Every structure is written in C-alpha cells, then in structure tokens.
mmCIF file of C-alpha atoms and ligand atoms in Angstrom:
data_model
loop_
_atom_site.group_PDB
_atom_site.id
_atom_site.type_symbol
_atom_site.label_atom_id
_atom_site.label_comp_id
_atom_site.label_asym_id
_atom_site.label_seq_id
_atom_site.Cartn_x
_atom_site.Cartn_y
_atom_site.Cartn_z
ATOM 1 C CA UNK A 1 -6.283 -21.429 50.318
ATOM 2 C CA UNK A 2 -7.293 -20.117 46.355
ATOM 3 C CA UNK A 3 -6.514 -16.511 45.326
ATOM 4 C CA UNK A 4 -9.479 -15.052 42.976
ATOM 5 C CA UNK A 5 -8.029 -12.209 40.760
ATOM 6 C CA UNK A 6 -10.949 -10.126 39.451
ATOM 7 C CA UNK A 7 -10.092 -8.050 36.120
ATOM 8 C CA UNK A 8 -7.438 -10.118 33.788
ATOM 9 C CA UNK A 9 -6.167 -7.103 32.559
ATOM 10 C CA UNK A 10 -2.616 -5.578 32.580
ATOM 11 C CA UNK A 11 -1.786 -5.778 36.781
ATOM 12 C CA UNK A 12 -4.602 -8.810 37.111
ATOM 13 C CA UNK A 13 -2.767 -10.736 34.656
ATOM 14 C CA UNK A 14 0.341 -10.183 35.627
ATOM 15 C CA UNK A 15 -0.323 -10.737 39.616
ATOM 16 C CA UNK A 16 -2.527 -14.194 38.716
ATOM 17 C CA UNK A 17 0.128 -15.321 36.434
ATOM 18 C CA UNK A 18 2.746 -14.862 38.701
ATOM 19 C CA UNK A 19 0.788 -16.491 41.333
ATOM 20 C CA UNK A 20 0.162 -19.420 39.119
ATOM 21 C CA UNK A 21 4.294 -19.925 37.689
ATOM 22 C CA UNK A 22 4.648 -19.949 41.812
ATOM 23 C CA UNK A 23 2.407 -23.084 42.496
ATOM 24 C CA UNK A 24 -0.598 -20.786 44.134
ATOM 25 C CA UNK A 25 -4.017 -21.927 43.770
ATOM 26 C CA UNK A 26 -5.679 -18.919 41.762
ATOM 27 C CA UNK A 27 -8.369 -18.817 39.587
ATOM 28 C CA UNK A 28 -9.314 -15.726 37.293
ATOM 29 C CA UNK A 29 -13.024 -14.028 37.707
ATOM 30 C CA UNK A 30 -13.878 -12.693 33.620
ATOM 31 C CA UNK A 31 -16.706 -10.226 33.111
ATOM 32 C CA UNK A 32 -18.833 -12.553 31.520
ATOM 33 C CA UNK A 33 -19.656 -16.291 29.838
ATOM 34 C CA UNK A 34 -18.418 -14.502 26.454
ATOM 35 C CA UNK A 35 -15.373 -13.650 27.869
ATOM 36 C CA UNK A 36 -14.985 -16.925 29.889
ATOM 37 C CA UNK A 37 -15.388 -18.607 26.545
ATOM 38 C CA UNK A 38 -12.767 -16.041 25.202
ATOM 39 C CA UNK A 39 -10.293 -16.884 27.237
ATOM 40 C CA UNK A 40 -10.599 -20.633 27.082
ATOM 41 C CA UNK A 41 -10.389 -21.040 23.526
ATOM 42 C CA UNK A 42 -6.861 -18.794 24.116
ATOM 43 C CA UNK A 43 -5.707 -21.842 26.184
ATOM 44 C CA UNK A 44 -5.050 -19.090 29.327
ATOM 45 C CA UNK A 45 -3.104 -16.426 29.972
ATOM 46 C CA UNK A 46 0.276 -15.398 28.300
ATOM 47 C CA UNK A 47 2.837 -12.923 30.145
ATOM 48 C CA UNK A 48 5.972 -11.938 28.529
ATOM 49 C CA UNK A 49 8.784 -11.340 30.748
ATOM 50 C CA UNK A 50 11.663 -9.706 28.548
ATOM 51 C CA UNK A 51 12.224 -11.830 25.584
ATOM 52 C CA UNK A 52 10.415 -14.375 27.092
ATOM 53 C CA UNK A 53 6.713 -15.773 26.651
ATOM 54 C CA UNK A 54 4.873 -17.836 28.853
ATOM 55 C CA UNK A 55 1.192 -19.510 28.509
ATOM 56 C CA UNK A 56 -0.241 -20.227 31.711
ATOM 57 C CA UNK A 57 -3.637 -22.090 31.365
ATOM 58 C CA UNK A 58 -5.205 -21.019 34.639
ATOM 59 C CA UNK A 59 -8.667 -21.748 35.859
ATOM 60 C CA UNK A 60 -10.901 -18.667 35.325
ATOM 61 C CA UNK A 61 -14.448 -19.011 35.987
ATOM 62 C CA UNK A 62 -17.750 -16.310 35.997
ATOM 63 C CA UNK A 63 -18.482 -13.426 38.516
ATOM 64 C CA UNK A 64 -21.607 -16.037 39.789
ATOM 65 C CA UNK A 65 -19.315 -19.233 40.463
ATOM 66 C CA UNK A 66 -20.636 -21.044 42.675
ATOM 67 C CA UNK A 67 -17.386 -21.394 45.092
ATOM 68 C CA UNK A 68 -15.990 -18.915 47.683
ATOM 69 C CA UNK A 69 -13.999 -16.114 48.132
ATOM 70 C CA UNK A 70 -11.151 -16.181 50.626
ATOM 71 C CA UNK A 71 -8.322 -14.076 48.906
ATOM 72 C CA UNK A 72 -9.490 -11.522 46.035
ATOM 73 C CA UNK A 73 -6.915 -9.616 44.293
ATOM 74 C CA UNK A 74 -9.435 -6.866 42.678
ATOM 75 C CA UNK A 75 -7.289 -5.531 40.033
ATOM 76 C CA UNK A 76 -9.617 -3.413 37.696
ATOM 77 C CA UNK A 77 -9.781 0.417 36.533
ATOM 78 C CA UNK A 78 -11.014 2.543 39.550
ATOM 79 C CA UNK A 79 -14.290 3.592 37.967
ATOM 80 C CA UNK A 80 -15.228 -0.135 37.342
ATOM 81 C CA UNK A 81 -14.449 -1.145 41.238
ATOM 82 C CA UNK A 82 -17.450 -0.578 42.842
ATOM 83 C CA UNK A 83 -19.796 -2.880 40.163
ATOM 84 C CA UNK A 84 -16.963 -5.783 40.410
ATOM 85 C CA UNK A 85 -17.375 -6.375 44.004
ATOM 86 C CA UNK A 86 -20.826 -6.180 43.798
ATOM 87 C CA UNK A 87 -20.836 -8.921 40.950
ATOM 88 C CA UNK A 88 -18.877 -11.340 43.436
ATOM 89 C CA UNK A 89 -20.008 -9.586 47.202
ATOM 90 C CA UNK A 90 -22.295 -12.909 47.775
ATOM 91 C CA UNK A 91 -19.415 -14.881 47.216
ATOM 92 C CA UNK A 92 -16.601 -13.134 49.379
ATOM 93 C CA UNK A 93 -16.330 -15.942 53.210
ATOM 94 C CA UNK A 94 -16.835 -13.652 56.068
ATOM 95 C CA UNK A 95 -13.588 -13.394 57.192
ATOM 96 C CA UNK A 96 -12.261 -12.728 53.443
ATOM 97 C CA UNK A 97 -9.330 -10.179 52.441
ATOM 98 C CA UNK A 98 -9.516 -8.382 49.418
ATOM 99 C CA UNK A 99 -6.431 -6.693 47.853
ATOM 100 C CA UNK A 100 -7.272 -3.432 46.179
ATOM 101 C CA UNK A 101 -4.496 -2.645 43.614
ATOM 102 C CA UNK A 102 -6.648 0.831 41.891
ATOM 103 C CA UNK A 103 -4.684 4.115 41.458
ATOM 104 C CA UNK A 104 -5.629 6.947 42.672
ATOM 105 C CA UNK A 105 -8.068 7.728 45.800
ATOM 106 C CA UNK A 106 -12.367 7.323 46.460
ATOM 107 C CA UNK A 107 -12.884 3.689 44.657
ATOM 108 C CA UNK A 108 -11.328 2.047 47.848
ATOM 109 C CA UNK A 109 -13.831 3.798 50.358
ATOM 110 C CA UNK A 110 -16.537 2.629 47.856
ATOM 111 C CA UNK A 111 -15.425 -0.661 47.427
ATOM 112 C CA UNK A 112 -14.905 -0.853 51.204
ATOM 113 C CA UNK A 113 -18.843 0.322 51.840
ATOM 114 C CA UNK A 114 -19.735 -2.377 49.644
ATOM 115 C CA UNK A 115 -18.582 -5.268 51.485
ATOM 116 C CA UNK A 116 -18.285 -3.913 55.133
ATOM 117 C CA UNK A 117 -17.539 -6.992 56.648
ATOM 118 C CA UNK A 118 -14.601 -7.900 54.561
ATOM 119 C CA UNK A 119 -10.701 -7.093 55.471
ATOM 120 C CA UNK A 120 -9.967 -4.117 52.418
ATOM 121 C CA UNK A 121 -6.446 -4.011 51.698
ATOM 122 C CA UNK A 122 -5.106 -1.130 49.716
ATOM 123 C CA UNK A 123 -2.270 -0.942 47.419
ATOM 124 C CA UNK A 124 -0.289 1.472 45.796
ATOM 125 C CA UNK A 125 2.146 0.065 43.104
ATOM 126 C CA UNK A 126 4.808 1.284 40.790
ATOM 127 C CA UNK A 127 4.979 -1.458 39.026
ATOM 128 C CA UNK A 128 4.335 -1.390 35.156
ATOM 129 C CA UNK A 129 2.338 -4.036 32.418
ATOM 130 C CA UNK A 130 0.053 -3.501 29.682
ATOM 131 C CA UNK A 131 -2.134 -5.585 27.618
ATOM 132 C CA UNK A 132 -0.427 -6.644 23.961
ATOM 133 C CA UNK A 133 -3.594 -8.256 23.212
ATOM 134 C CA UNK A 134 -6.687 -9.851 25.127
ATOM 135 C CA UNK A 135 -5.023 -12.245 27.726
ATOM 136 C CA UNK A 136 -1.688 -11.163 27.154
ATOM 137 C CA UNK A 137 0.509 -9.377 29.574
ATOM 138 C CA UNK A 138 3.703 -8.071 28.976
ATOM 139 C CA UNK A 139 5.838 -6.914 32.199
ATOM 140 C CA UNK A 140 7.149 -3.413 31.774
ATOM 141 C CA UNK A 141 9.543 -2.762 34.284
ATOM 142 C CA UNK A 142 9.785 -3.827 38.033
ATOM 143 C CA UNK A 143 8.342 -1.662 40.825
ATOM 144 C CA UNK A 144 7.206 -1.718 44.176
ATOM 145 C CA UNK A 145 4.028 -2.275 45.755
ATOM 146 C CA UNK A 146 3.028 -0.656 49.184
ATOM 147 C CA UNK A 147 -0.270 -2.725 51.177
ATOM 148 C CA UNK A 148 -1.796 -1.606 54.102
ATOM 149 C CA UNK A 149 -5.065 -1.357 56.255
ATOM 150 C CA UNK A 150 -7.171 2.023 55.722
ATOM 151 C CA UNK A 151 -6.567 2.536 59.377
ATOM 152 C CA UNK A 152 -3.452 1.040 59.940
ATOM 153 C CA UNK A 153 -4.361 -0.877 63.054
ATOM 154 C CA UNK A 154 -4.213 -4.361 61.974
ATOM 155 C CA UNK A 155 -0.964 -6.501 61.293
ATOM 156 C CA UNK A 156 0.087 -7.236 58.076
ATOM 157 C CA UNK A 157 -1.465 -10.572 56.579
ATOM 158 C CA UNK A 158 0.713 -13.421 56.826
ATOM 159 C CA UNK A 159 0.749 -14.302 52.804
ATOM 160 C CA UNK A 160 2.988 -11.108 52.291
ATOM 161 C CA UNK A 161 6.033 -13.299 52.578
ATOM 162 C CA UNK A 162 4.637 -16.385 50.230
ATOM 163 C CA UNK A 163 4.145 -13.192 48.041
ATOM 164 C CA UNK A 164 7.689 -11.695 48.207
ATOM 165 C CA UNK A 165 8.848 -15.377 47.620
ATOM 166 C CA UNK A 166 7.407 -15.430 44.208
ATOM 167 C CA UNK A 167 8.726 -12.160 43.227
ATOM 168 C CA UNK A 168 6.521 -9.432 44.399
ATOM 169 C CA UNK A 169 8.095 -6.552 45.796
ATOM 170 C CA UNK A 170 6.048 -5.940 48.497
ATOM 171 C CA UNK A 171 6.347 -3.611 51.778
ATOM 172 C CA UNK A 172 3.853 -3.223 54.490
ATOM 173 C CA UNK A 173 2.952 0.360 55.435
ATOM 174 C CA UNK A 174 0.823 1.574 58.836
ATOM 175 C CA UNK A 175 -0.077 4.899 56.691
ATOM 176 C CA UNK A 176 -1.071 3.459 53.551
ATOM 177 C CA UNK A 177 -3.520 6.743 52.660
ATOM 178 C CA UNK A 178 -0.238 8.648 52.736
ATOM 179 C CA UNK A 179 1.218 6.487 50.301
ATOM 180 C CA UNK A 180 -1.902 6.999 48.009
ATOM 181 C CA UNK A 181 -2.039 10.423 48.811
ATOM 182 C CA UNK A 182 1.995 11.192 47.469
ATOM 183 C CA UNK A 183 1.277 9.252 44.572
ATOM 184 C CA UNK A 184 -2.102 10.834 43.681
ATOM 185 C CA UNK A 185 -0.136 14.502 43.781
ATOM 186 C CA UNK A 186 2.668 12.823 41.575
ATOM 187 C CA UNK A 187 0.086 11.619 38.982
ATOM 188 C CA UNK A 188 -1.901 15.127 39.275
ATOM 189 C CA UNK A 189 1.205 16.899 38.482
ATOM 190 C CA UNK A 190 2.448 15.103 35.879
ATOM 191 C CA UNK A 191 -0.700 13.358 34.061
ATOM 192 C CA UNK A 192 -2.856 15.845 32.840
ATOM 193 C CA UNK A 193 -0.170 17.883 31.935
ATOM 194 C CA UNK A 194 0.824 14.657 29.442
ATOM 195 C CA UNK A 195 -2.738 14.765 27.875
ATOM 196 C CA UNK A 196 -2.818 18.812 27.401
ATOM 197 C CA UNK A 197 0.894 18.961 25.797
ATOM 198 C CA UNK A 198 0.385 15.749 23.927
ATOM 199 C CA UNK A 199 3.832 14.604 25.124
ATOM 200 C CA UNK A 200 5.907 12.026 27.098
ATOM 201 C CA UNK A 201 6.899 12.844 30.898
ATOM 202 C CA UNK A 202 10.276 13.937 30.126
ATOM 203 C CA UNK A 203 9.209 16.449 28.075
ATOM 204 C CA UNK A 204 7.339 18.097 30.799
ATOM 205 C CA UNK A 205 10.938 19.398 31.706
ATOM 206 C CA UNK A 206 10.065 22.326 29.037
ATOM 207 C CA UNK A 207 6.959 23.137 31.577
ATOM 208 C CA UNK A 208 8.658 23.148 34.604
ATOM 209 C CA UNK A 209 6.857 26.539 35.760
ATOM 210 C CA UNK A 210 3.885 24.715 35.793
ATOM 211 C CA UNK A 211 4.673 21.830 36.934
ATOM 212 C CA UNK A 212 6.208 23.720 40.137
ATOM 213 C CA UNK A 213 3.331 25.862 40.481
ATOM 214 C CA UNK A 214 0.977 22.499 40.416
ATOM 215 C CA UNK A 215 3.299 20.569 43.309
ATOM 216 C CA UNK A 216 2.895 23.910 45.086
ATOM 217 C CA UNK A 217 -0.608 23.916 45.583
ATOM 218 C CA UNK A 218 -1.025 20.260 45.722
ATOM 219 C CA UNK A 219 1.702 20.410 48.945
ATOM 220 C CA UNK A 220 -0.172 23.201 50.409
ATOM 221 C CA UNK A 221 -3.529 21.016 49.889
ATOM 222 C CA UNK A 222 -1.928 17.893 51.394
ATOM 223 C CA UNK A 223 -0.293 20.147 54.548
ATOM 224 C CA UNK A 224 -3.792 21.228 55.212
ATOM 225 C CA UNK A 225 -5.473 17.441 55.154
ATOM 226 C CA UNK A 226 -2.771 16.680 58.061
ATOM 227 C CA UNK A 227 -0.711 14.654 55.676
ATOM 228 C CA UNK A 228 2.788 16.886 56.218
ATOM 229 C CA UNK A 229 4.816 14.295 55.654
ATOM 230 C CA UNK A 230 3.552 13.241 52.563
ATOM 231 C CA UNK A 231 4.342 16.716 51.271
ATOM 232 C CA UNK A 232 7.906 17.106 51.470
ATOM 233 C CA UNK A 233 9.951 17.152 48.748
ATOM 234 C CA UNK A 234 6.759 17.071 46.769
ATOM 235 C CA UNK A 235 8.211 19.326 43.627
ATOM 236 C CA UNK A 236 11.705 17.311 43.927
ATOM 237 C CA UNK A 237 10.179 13.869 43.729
ATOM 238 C CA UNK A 238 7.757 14.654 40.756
ATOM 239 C CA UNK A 239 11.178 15.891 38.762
ATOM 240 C CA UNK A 240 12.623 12.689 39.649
ATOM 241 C CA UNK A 241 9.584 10.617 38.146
ATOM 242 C CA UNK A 242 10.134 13.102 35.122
ATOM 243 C CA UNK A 243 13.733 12.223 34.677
ATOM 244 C CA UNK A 244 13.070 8.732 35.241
ATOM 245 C CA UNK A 245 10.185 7.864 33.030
ATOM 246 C CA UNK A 246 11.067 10.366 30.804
ATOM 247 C CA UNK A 247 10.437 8.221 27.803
ATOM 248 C CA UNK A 248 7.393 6.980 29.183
ATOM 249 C CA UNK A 249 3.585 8.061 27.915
ATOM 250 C CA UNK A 250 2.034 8.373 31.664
ATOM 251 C CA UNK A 251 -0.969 5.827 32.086
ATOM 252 C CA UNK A 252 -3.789 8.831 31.102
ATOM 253 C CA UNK A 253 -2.532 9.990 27.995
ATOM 254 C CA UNK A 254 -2.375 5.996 27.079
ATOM 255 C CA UNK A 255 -5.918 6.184 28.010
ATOM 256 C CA UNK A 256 -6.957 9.145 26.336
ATOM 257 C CA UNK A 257 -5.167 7.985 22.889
ATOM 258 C CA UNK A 258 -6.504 4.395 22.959
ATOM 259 C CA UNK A 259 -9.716 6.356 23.279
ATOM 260 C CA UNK A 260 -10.867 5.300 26.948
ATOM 261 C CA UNK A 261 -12.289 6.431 29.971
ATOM 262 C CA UNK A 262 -9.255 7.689 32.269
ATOM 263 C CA UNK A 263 -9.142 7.525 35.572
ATOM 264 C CA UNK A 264 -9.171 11.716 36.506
ATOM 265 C CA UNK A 265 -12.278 11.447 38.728
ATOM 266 C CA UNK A 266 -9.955 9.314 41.191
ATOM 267 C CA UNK A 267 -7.179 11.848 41.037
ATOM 268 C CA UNK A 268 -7.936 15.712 40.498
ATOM 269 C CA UNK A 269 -11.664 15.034 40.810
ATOM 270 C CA UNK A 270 -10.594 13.394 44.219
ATOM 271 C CA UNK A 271 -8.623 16.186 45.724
ATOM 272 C CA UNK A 272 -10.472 19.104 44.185
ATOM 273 C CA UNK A 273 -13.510 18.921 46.615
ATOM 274 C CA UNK A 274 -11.297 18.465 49.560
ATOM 275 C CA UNK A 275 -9.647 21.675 48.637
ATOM 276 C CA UNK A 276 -12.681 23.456 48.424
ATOM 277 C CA UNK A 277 -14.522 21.990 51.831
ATOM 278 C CA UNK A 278 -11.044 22.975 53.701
ATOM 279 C CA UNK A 279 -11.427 26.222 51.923
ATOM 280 C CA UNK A 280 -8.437 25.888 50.190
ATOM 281 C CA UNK A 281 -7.928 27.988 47.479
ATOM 282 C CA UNK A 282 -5.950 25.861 44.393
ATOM 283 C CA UNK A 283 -6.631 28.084 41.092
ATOM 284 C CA UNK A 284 -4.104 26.018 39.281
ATOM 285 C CA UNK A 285 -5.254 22.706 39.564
ATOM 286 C CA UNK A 286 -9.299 24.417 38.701
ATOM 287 C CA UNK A 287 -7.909 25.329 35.898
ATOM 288 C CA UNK A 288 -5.986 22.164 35.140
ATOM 289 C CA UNK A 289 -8.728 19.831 35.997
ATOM 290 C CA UNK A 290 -11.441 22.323 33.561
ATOM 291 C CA UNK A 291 -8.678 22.047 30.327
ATOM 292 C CA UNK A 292 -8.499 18.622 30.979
ATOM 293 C CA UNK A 293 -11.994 17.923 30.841
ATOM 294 C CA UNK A 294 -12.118 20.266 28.093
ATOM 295 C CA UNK A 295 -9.228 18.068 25.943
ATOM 296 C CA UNK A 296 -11.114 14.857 26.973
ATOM 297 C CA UNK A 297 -14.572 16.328 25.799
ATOM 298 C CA UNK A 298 -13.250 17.108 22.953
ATOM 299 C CA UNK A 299 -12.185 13.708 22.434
ATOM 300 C CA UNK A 300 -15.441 12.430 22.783
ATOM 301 C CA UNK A 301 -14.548 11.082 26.205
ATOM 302 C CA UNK A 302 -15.601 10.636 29.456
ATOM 303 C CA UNK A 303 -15.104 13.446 31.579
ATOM 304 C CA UNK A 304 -15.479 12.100 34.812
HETATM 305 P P1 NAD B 1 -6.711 -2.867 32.583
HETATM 306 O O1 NAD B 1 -7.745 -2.073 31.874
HETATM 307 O O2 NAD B 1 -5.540 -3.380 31.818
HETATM 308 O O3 NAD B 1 -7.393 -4.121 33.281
HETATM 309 C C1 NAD B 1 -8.604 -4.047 33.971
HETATM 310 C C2 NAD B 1 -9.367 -5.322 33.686
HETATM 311 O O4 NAD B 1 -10.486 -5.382 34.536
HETATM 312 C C3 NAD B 1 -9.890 -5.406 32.236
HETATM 313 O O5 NAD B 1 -9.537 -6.658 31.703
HETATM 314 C C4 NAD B 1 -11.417 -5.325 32.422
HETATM 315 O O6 NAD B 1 -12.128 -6.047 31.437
HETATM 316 C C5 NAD B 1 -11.557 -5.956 33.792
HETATM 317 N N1 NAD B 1 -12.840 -5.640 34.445
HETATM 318 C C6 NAD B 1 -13.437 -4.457 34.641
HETATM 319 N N2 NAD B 1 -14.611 -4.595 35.282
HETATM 320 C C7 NAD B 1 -14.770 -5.931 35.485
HETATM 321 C C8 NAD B 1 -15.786 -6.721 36.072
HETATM 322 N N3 NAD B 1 -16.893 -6.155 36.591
HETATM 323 N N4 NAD B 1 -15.620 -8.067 36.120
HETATM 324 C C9 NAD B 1 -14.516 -8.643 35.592
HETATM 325 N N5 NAD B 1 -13.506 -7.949 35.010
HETATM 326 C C10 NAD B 1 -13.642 -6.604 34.969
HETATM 327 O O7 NAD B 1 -6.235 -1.974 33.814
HETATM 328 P P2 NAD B 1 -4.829 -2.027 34.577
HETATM 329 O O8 NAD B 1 -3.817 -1.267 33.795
HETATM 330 O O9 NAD B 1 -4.505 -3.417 34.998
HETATM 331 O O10 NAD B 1 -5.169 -1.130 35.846
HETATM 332 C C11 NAD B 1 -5.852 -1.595 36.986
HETATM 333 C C12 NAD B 1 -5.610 -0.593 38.107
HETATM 334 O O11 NAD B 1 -4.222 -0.627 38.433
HETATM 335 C C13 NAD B 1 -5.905 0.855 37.680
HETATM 336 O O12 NAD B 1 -6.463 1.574 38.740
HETATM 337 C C14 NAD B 1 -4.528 1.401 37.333
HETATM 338 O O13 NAD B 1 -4.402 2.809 37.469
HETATM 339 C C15 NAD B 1 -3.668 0.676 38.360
HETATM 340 N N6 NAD B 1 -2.247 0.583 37.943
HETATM 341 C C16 NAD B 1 -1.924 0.014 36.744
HETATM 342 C C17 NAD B 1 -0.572 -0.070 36.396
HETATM 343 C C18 NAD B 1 -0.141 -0.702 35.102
HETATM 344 O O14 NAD B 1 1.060 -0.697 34.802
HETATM 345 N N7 NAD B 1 -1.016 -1.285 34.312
HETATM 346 C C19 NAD B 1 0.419 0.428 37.263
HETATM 347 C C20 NAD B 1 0.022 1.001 38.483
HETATM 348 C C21 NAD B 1 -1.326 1.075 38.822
HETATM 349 O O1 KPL B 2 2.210 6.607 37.509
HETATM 350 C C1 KPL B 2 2.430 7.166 36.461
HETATM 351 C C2 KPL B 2 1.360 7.094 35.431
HETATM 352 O O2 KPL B 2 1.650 7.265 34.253
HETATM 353 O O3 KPL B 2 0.213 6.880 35.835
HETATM 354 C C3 KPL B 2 3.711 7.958 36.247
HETATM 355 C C4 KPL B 2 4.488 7.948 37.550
HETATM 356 C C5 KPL B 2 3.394 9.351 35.861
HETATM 357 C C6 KPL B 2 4.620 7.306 35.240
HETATM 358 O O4 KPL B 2 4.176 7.423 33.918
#
C-alpha cells in the first residue's frame, strides 16, 4: 500500500526519504507541473544525514494525479493545510488515513472538516530538518514524534511498527490534543520572545521574568480548558527546552529572518480567543501576541 507525502519540504522530505531508503512505496505530491518539472531535472530528493548525502530519486507526481490516496503524510506549514487537502480531497479512498505532522493547534480541525470521512491523524514532533536548498533535506537532530486520534478512541494504525522499523521514533498517545496543547505553551513561551529579543533560546535565560510570567498564564489558561495535566511543570519544562536548544534559533525567528509567513496564528492566535471566551484574563500574552505582530509588521510580514 503507497504512502503520498504532500509538501517536500524540510519534515516531508525527510519522512518520504526515509520511507523510500526503507523499501516503502511513496510517491511525493509537488505544488505544481513547474515544480514537478523542478524536481525531476534534480534527479529526486537529497537528505543529508551527518556527513553523509544521499539522492533518492522518488516518484513525485501533481496534486491532480490520477491515482489514489490510501496513506497521506501532509507535511506542510499550518497556514497552507487547509488548500493542500483540498488540492488532493478527490483523490483521498474512503477509508484513507492522513498523517498531520503541522505545529501548533486549529489547521488540524480545518483539515479534518475538509475531508470528514477520512481517518485524521495528528502529530506532534520534536524532531528537527531544514531545507539547504530546493529538494534537499538535511536532518538536524533526532526527536520524537507523538500520533494519535483527535478523540482518542480508535487503536493505533498498524503501520506504526513498519514505521519505527525504519527509524522513526514514534509513540502512540490516547490524548494527543494534550500533547499539542504542552507543546503549543512551550513554543508561545519561548518563540515570540526569540523574534522580539532578536536572539537564540538560550539567551532567553537573561529574560527569565518573562518567560515565568508567560508559563504562568499559559498554565492557568491550560488548567481552565481541563487540560491539568498538561500544565505541570509548565515553567520547568520550557527552561529545560532553553538549556537544551540553547544554541538553537527557534523555528519563528528562522521564519521571520528568511522573511516568511510564521506560523503565530496556530499558536498565540490559537489560545488567545480561548482565553478570552473562558474569560480568562492573560495580559501578558495580549501584550506579547500585539509586539509580535507589531515586530512582524514591521517586517513587512504577515501578521496572522
Ligand atoms: P517547509 O516550509 O520546509 O515545507 C513545507 C512544504 O510544503 C514546502 O515545500 C511547500 O512548498 C509545500 N507546500 C505548501 N503548500 C503546498 C501545496 N498546496 N501542495 C504541495 N506542496 C505544498 O516546512 P517544514 O519545516 O517541513 O514544516 C512543516 C510543519 O512541520 C510545520 O507546521 C512546522 O511547524 C512543523 N515542524 C517542523 C519541524 C522542522 O524541523 N522542520 C519540526 C517540528 C515541526
Ligand atoms: O519547537 C521549537 C521551535 O523552535 O519551534 C523549540 C522547542 C522552541 C526549539 O527551537
């Protein structure tokens, strides 16, 4: 049974090529004929693992292929979910699965309304790449990768092992939104705060007022959603991520200085209208969320 992997960027081309190396059937979905024809006179996809670099001349193919869709990875930018599904959603079989590997929170509902008859998997992943050039991956650094159903009801599909077998780290969660949840406070506390200081995350250590003040009110926000758990040791955990990517630029700031689109409206502009409909009040992360915008307006970027 073929895997489809939507968006060949940084994750898609490292989950396809991966997929490939390990004998699975997987063909690429590109934007366009342009970039189809892009790609092909590349000769495929390169990933560089360490010192090591690999061309892997995989099938890729157009959103309006004619075969279809069991297995979709969908591995684009949140804001550009919604329009990829719909470019394949006459394609997808009825009983098809489609793995959703987008950061932050309100692209998988929307991909989900899309295609209502289709099995939505979500994932939330640690795990690093980014794009050297077009069709070329490079690995940065192994992470995990949590999958589960929005409502945790179902069991977890049987391909999660063939997965782990070809290197995935992989877990199966009944709470995925949980798992989203945590990591959405993590990148709200430590993002934006990369953009506005112009810094790496360990240098966030010399804002650690703010920082505490921001996992305060995004603890007290997930406490009142019901999500308890997924509060605790909110403030300790971001510090950890601090101290451990400290040399890291977080994925917005990368954003904001290669001049794109970042993905806030998935993030703070998910959680800031929850706040205010549980009539929460969270003047910090207003205020964060309005400098940020300010910063990216400035920039002459989007600031949604
Ligand atoms: P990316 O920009 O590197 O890749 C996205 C790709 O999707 C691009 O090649 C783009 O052209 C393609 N795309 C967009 N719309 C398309 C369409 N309609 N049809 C075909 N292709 C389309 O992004 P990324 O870094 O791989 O991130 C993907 C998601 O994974 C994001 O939500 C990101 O936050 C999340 N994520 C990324 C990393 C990472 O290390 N890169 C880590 C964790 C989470
Ligand atoms: O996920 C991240 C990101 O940059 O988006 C963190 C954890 C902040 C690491 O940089």
């Amino acid at each position: 049974m073929s895997w489809h992997v939507l968006g060949a960027g940084s994750l898609g081309g490292l989950w396809a090529a991966r997929l490939f190396r390990g004998g699975e059937p997987v063909r690429l979905i590109l934007r366009d004929r342009t970039r189809l024809a892009q790609y092909r006179a590349g000769g495929g996809l390169r990933l560089t693992e360490g010192d090591t670099t690999s061309l892997y001349p995989l099938p890729a193919e157009a959103p309006e292929a004619g075969n279809s869709i069991r297995r979709l990875i969908l591995a684009c930018k949140s804001y550009d979910a919604e329009e990829a599904i719909a470019s394949v959603a006459a394609r997808l079989e009825p009983d098809a699965e489609i793995l959703l590997l987008q950061n932050g929170l309100g692209s998988q509902d929307a991909v989900a309304a899309r295609v209502p008859r289709a099995r939505c998997l979500r994932a939330s992943t640690t795990e690093g790449a980014f794009r050297e050039t077009d069709f070329h991956v490079v690995a940065a650094g192994a992470g995990q990768t949590w999958i589960g159903d929005q409502l945790g009801t179902q069991a977890p599909p049987p391909w999660l092992d063939t997965l782990t077998a070809l290197g995935f780290t992989l877990r199966w969660t009944d709470d995925i939104d949980a798992r989203l949840w945590r990591k959405l406070a993590i990148n709200c506390a430590i993002n934006p705060l990369t953009v506005l200081h112009r810094c790496r995350n360990g240098e966030l250590r010399q804002h650690a007022s703010e920082v505490a003040d921001l996992c305060s009110e995004l603890a007290a926000l997930l406490e009142a959603m019901g999500l308890a758990p997924a509060a605790q040791g909110l403030q300790q955990e971001v510090e950890a991520v601090i101290t451990a990517t400290a040399n890291n630029r977080s994925s917005m700031l990368q954003d904001v200085e290669r001049g794109q689109r970042t993905e806030v409206s998935y993030l703070l502009g998910h959680a800031l209208p929850i706040a205010q409909r549980l009539r929460l009040p969270v003047p910090q992360l207003e205020a964060l969320h309005q400098r940020l915008r300010a910063r990216l307006e400035e920039r002459g970027l989007p600031v949604d």
